[in-house]
mmCIF file of C-alpha atoms in Angstrom:
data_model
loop_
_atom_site.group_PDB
_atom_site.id
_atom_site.type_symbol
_atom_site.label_atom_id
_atom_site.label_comp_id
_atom_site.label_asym_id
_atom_site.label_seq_id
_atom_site.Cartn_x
_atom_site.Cartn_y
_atom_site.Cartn_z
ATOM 1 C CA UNK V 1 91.816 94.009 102.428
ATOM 2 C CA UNK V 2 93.657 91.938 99.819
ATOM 3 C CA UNK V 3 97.292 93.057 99.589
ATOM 4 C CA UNK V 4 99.471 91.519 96.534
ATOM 5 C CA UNK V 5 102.951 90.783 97.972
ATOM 6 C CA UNK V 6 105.864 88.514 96.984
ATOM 7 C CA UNK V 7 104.495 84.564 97.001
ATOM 8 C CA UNK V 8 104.923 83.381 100.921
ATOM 9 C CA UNK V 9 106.960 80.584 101.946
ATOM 10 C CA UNK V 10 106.778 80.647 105.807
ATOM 11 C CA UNK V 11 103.564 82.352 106.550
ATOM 12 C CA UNK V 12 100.290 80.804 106.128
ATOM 13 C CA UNK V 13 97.892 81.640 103.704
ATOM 14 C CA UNK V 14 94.709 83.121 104.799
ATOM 15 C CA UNK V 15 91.404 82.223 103.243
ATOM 16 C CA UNK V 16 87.752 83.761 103.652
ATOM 17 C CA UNK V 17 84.929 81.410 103.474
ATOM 18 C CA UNK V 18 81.631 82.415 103.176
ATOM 19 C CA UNK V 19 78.388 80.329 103.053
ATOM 20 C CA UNK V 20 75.327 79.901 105.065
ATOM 21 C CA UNK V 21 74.971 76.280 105.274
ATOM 22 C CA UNK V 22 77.178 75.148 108.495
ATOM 23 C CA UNK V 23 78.344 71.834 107.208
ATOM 24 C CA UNK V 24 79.649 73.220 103.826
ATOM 25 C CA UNK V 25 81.594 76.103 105.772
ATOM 26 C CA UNK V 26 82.909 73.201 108.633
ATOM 27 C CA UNK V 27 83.974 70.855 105.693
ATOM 28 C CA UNK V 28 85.631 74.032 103.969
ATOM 29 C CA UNK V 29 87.523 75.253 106.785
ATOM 30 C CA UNK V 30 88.651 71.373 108.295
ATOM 31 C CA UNK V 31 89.711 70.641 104.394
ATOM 32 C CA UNK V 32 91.608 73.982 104.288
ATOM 33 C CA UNK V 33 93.110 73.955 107.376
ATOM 34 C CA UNK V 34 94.753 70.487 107.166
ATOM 35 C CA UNK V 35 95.987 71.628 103.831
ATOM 36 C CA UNK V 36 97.959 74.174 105.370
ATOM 37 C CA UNK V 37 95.549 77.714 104.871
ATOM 38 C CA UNK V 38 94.366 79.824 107.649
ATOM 39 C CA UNK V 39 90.677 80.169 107.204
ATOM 40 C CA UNK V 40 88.217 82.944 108.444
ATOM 41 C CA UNK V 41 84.711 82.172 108.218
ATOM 42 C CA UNK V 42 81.533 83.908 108.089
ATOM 43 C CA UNK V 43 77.683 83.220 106.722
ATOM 44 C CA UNK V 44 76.631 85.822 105.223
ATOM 45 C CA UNK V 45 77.699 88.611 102.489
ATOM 46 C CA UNK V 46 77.951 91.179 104.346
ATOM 47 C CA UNK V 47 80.312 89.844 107.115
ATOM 48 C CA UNK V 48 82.452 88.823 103.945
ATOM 49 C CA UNK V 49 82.524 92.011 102.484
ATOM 50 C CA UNK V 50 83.290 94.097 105.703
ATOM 51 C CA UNK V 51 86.354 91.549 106.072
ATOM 52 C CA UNK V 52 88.094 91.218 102.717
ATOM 53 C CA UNK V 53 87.433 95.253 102.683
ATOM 54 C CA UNK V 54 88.989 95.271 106.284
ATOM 55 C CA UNK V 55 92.659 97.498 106.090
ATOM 56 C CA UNK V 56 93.625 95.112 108.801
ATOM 57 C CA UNK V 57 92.457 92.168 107.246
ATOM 58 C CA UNK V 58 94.924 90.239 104.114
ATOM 59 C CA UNK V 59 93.119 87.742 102.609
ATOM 60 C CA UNK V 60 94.991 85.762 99.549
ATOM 61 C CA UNK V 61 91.695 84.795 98.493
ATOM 62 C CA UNK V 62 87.837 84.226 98.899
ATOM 63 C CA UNK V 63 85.749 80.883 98.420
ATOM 64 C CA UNK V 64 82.367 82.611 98.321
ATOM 65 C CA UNK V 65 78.419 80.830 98.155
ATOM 66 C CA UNK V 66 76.341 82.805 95.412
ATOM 67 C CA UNK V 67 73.082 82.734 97.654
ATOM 68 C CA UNK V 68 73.678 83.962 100.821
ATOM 69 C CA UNK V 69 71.805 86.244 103.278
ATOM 70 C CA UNK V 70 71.825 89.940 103.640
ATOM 71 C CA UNK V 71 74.100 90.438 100.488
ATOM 72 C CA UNK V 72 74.664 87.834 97.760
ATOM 73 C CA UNK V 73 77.920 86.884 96.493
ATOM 74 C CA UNK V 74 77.409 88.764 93.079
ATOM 75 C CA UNK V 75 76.706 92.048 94.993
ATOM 76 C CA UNK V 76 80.117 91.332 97.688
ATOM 77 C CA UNK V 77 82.277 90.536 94.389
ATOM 78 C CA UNK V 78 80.983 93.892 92.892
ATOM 79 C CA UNK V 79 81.533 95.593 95.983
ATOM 80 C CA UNK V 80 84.977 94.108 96.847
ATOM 81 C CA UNK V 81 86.088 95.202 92.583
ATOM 82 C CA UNK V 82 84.720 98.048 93.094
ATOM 83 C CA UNK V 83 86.772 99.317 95.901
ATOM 84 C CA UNK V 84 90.126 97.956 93.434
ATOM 85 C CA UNK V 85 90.554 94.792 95.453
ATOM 86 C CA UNK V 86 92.065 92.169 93.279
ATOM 87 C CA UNK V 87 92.060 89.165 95.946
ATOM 88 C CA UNK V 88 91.241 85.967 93.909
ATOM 89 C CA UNK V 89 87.458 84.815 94.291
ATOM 90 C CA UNK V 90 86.242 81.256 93.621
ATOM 91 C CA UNK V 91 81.913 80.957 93.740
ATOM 92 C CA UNK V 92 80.557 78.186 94.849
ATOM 93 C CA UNK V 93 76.873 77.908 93.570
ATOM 94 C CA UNK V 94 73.767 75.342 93.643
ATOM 95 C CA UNK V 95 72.630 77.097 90.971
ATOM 96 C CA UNK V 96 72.852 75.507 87.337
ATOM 97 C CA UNK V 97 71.963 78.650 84.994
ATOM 98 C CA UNK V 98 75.617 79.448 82.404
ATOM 99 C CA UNK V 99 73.953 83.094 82.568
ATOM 100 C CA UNK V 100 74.749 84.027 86.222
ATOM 101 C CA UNK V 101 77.947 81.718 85.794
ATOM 102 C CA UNK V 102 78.748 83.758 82.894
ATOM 103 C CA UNK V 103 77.604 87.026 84.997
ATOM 104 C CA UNK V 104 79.729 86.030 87.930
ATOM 105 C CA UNK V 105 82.589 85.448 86.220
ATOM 106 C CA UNK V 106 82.284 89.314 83.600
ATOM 107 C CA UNK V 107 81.571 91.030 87.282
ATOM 108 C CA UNK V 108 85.210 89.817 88.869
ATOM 109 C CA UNK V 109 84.895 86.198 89.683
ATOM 110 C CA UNK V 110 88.191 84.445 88.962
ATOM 111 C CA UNK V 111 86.525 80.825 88.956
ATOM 112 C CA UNK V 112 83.149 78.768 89.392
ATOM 113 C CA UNK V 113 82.265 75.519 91.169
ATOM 114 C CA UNK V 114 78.759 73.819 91.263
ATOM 115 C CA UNK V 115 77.474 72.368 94.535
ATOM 116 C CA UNK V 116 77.518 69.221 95.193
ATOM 117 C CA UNK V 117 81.462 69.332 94.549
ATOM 118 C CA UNK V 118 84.911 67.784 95.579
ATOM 119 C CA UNK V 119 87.204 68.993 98.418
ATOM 120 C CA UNK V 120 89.620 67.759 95.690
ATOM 121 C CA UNK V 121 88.138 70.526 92.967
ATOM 122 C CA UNK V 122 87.944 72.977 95.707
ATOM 123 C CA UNK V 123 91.695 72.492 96.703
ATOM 124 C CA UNK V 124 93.028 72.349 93.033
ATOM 125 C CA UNK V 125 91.084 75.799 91.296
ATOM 126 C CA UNK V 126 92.301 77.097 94.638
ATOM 127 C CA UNK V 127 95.731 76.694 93.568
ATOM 128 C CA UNK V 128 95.669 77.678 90.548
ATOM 129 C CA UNK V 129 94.123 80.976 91.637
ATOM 130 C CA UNK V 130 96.764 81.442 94.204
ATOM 131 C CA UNK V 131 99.923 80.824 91.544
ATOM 132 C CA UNK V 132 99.582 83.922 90.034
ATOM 133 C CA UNK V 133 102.806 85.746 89.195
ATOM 134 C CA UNK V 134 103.991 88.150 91.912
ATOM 135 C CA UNK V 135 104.112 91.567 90.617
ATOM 136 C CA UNK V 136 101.221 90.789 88.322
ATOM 137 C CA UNK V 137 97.803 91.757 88.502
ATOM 138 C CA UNK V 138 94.994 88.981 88.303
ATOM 139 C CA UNK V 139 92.883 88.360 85.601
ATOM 140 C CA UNK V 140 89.811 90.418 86.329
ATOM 141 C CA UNK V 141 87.073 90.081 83.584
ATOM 142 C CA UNK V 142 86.583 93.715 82.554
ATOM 143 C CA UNK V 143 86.927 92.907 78.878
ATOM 144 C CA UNK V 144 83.706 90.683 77.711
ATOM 145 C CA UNK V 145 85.458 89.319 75.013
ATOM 146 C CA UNK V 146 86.989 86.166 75.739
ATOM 147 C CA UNK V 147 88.749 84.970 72.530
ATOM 148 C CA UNK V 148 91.240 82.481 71.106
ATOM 149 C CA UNK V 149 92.523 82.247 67.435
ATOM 150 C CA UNK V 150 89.687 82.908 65.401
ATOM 151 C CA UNK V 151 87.160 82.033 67.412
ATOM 152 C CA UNK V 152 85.383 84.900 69.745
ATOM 153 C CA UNK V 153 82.856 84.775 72.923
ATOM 154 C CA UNK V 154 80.808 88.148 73.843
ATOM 155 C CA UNK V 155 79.951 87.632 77.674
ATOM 156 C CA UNK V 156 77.234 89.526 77.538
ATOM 157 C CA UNK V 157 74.980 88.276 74.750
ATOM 158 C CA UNK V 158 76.784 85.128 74.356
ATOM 159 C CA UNK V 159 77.387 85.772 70.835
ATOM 160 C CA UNK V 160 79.925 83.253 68.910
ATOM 161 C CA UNK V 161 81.899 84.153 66.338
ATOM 162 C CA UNK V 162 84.160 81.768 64.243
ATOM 163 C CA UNK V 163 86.127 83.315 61.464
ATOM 164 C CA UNK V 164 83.852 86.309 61.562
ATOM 165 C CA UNK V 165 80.632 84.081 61.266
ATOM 166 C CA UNK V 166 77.961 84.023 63.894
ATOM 167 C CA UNK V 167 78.018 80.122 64.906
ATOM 168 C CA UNK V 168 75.093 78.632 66.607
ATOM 169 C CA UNK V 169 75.817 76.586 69.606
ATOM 170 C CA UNK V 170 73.548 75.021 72.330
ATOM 171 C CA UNK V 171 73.855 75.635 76.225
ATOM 172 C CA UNK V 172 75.887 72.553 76.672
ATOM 173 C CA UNK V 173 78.042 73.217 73.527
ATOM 174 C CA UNK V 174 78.848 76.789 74.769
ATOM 175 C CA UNK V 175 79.247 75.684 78.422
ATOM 176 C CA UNK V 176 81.629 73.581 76.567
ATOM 177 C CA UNK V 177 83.709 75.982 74.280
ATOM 178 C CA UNK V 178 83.670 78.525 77.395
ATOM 179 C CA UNK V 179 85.925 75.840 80.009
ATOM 180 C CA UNK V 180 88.229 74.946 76.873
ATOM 181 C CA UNK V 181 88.819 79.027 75.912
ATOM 182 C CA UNK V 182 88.856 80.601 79.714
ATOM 183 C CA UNK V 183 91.646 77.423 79.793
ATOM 184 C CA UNK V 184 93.441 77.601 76.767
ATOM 185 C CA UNK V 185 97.048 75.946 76.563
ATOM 186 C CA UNK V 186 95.908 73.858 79.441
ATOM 187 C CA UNK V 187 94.757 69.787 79.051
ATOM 188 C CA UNK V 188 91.792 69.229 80.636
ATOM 189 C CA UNK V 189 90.234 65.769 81.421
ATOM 190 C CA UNK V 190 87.119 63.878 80.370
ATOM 191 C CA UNK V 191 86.580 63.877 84.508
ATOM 192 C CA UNK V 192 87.231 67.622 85.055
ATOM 193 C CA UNK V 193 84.900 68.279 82.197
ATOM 194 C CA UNK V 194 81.836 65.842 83.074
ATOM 195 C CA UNK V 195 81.915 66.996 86.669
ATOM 196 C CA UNK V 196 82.476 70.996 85.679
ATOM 197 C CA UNK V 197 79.461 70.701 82.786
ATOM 198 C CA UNK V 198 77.300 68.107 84.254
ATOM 199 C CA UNK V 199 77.969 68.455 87.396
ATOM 200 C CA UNK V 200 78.750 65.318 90.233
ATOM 201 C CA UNK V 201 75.193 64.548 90.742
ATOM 202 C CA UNK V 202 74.748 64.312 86.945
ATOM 203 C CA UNK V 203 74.956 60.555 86.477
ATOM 204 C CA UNK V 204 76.784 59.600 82.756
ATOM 205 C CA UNK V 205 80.406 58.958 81.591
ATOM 206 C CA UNK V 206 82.848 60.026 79.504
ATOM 207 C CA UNK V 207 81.135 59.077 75.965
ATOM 208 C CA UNK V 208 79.146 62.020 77.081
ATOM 209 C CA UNK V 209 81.873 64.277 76.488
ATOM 210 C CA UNK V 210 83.288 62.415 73.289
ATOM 211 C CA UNK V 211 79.819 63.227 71.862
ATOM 212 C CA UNK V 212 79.670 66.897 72.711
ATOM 213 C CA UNK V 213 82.985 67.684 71.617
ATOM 214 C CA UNK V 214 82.167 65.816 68.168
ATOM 215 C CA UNK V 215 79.213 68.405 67.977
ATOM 216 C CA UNK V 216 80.953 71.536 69.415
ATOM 217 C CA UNK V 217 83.910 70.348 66.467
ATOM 218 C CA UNK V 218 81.459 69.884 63.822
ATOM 219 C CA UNK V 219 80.422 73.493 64.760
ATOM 220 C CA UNK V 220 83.923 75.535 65.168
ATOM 221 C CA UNK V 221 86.017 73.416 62.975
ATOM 222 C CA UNK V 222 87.579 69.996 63.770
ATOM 223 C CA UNK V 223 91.050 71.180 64.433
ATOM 224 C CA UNK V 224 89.998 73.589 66.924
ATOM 225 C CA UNK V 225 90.486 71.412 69.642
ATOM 226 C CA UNK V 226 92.980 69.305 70.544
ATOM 227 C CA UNK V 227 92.576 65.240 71.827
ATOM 228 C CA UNK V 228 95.438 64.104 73.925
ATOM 229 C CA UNK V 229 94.883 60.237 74.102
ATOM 230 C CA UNK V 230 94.001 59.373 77.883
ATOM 231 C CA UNK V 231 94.503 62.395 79.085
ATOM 232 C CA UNK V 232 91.640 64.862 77.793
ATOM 233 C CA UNK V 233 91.395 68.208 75.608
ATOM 234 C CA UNK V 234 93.050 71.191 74.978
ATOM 235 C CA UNK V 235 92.190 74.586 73.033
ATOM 236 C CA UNK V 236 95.422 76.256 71.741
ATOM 237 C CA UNK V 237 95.198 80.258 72.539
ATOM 238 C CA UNK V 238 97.055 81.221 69.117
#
């Protein structure tokens, strides 16, 4: 059971990883481990589930595959939210479809990484999931509306809505918009972006991203979005 106490200096963290391919879970845990985590591992849902719902279990978070045997990840994150559990969950997914990222993420998700990825990604949004304010609860995606300024996101039917207008926006372009709003106040690179929209096995280079965010701009309004020369992007909240 995830317990939220006051940030620990001393004690380890502890980690659940589940996924059913052996190399990905041995690569997790070794990467983890030398970082510093305890790590728990398992290879299928419902192991996870039983564990992170365990009273005598504290997990500070859960790296969790999608796809996995006997219960998928969506059905353990329901589960897990469903009992009031707010332990921090990152999905890691072969899958490339922005509707069950999208779904993942409106069900209780905290974050999203494609396979093949980085230890390096993994370690980071693992991080950033784990510096949440003690005494505050996470950000659990109840709310479908994801918004900043003018500019709104239903979760559901992926509606867009820019100073009350419906705006038209392709997979890519809303893939796009999505990572700069669930982000917002935060500089993202032309790296983090290629390898979070593309993917790593997506071969291009960062004139791919110049491009999109020329059309996403032309589409929302040009000063929407922030360029911070060599560095990346950012998306101002308000």
């Amino acid at each position: 059971m995830y317990k939220k106490t006051e940030q620990k200096t001393d004690e380890k963290m502890r980690i659940i990883v589940a996924d059913d391919e052996d190399q990905i879970v041995d690569i997790l845990k070794t990467s983890l481990e030398f970082s510093g985590y305890e790590v728990d591992t398992f290879s299928t849902g419902t192991q996870a589930k039983e564990a992170i719902l365990d009273p005598d279990n504290h997990y500070d978070a859960a790296i969790l595959d999608v796809m996995m045997p006997e219960l998928d990840g969506f059905s353990v994150v329901k589960e897990i939210r469903k009992s009031g559990s707010e332990i921090p969950i990152l999905f890691l997914t072969a899958k490339d479809d922005i509707n069950d990222e999208l779904f993942g993420l409106t069900i209780g998700a905290n974050d999203y990484i494609k396979k093949p990825f980085s230890i390096e990604m993994v370690l980071t949004r693992l991080k950033v999931l784990l510096r949440a304010i003690p005494g505050e609860k996470l950000l659990i995606l109840d709310d479908p509306i994801l918004q900043c300024k003018d500019i709104t996101i239903n979760q559901e039917n992926l509606d867009v809505i820019v100073s009350g207008k419906r705006v038209d926006l392709t997979a890519t372009e809303l893939k796009l918009l999505m990572l700069l709003m669930k982000r917002a106040d935060t500089v993202i690179s032309k790296d983090e972006i290629l390898s979070e929209i593309w993917g790593y096995n997506f071969v291009t280079d960062a004139t791919m991203v110049e491009t999109y965010m020329s059309y996403l701009r032309a589409k929302i309004g040009k000063k929407q979005i922030e360029t911070k020369r060599g560095i990346g992007y950012i998306m101002r909240s308000k």
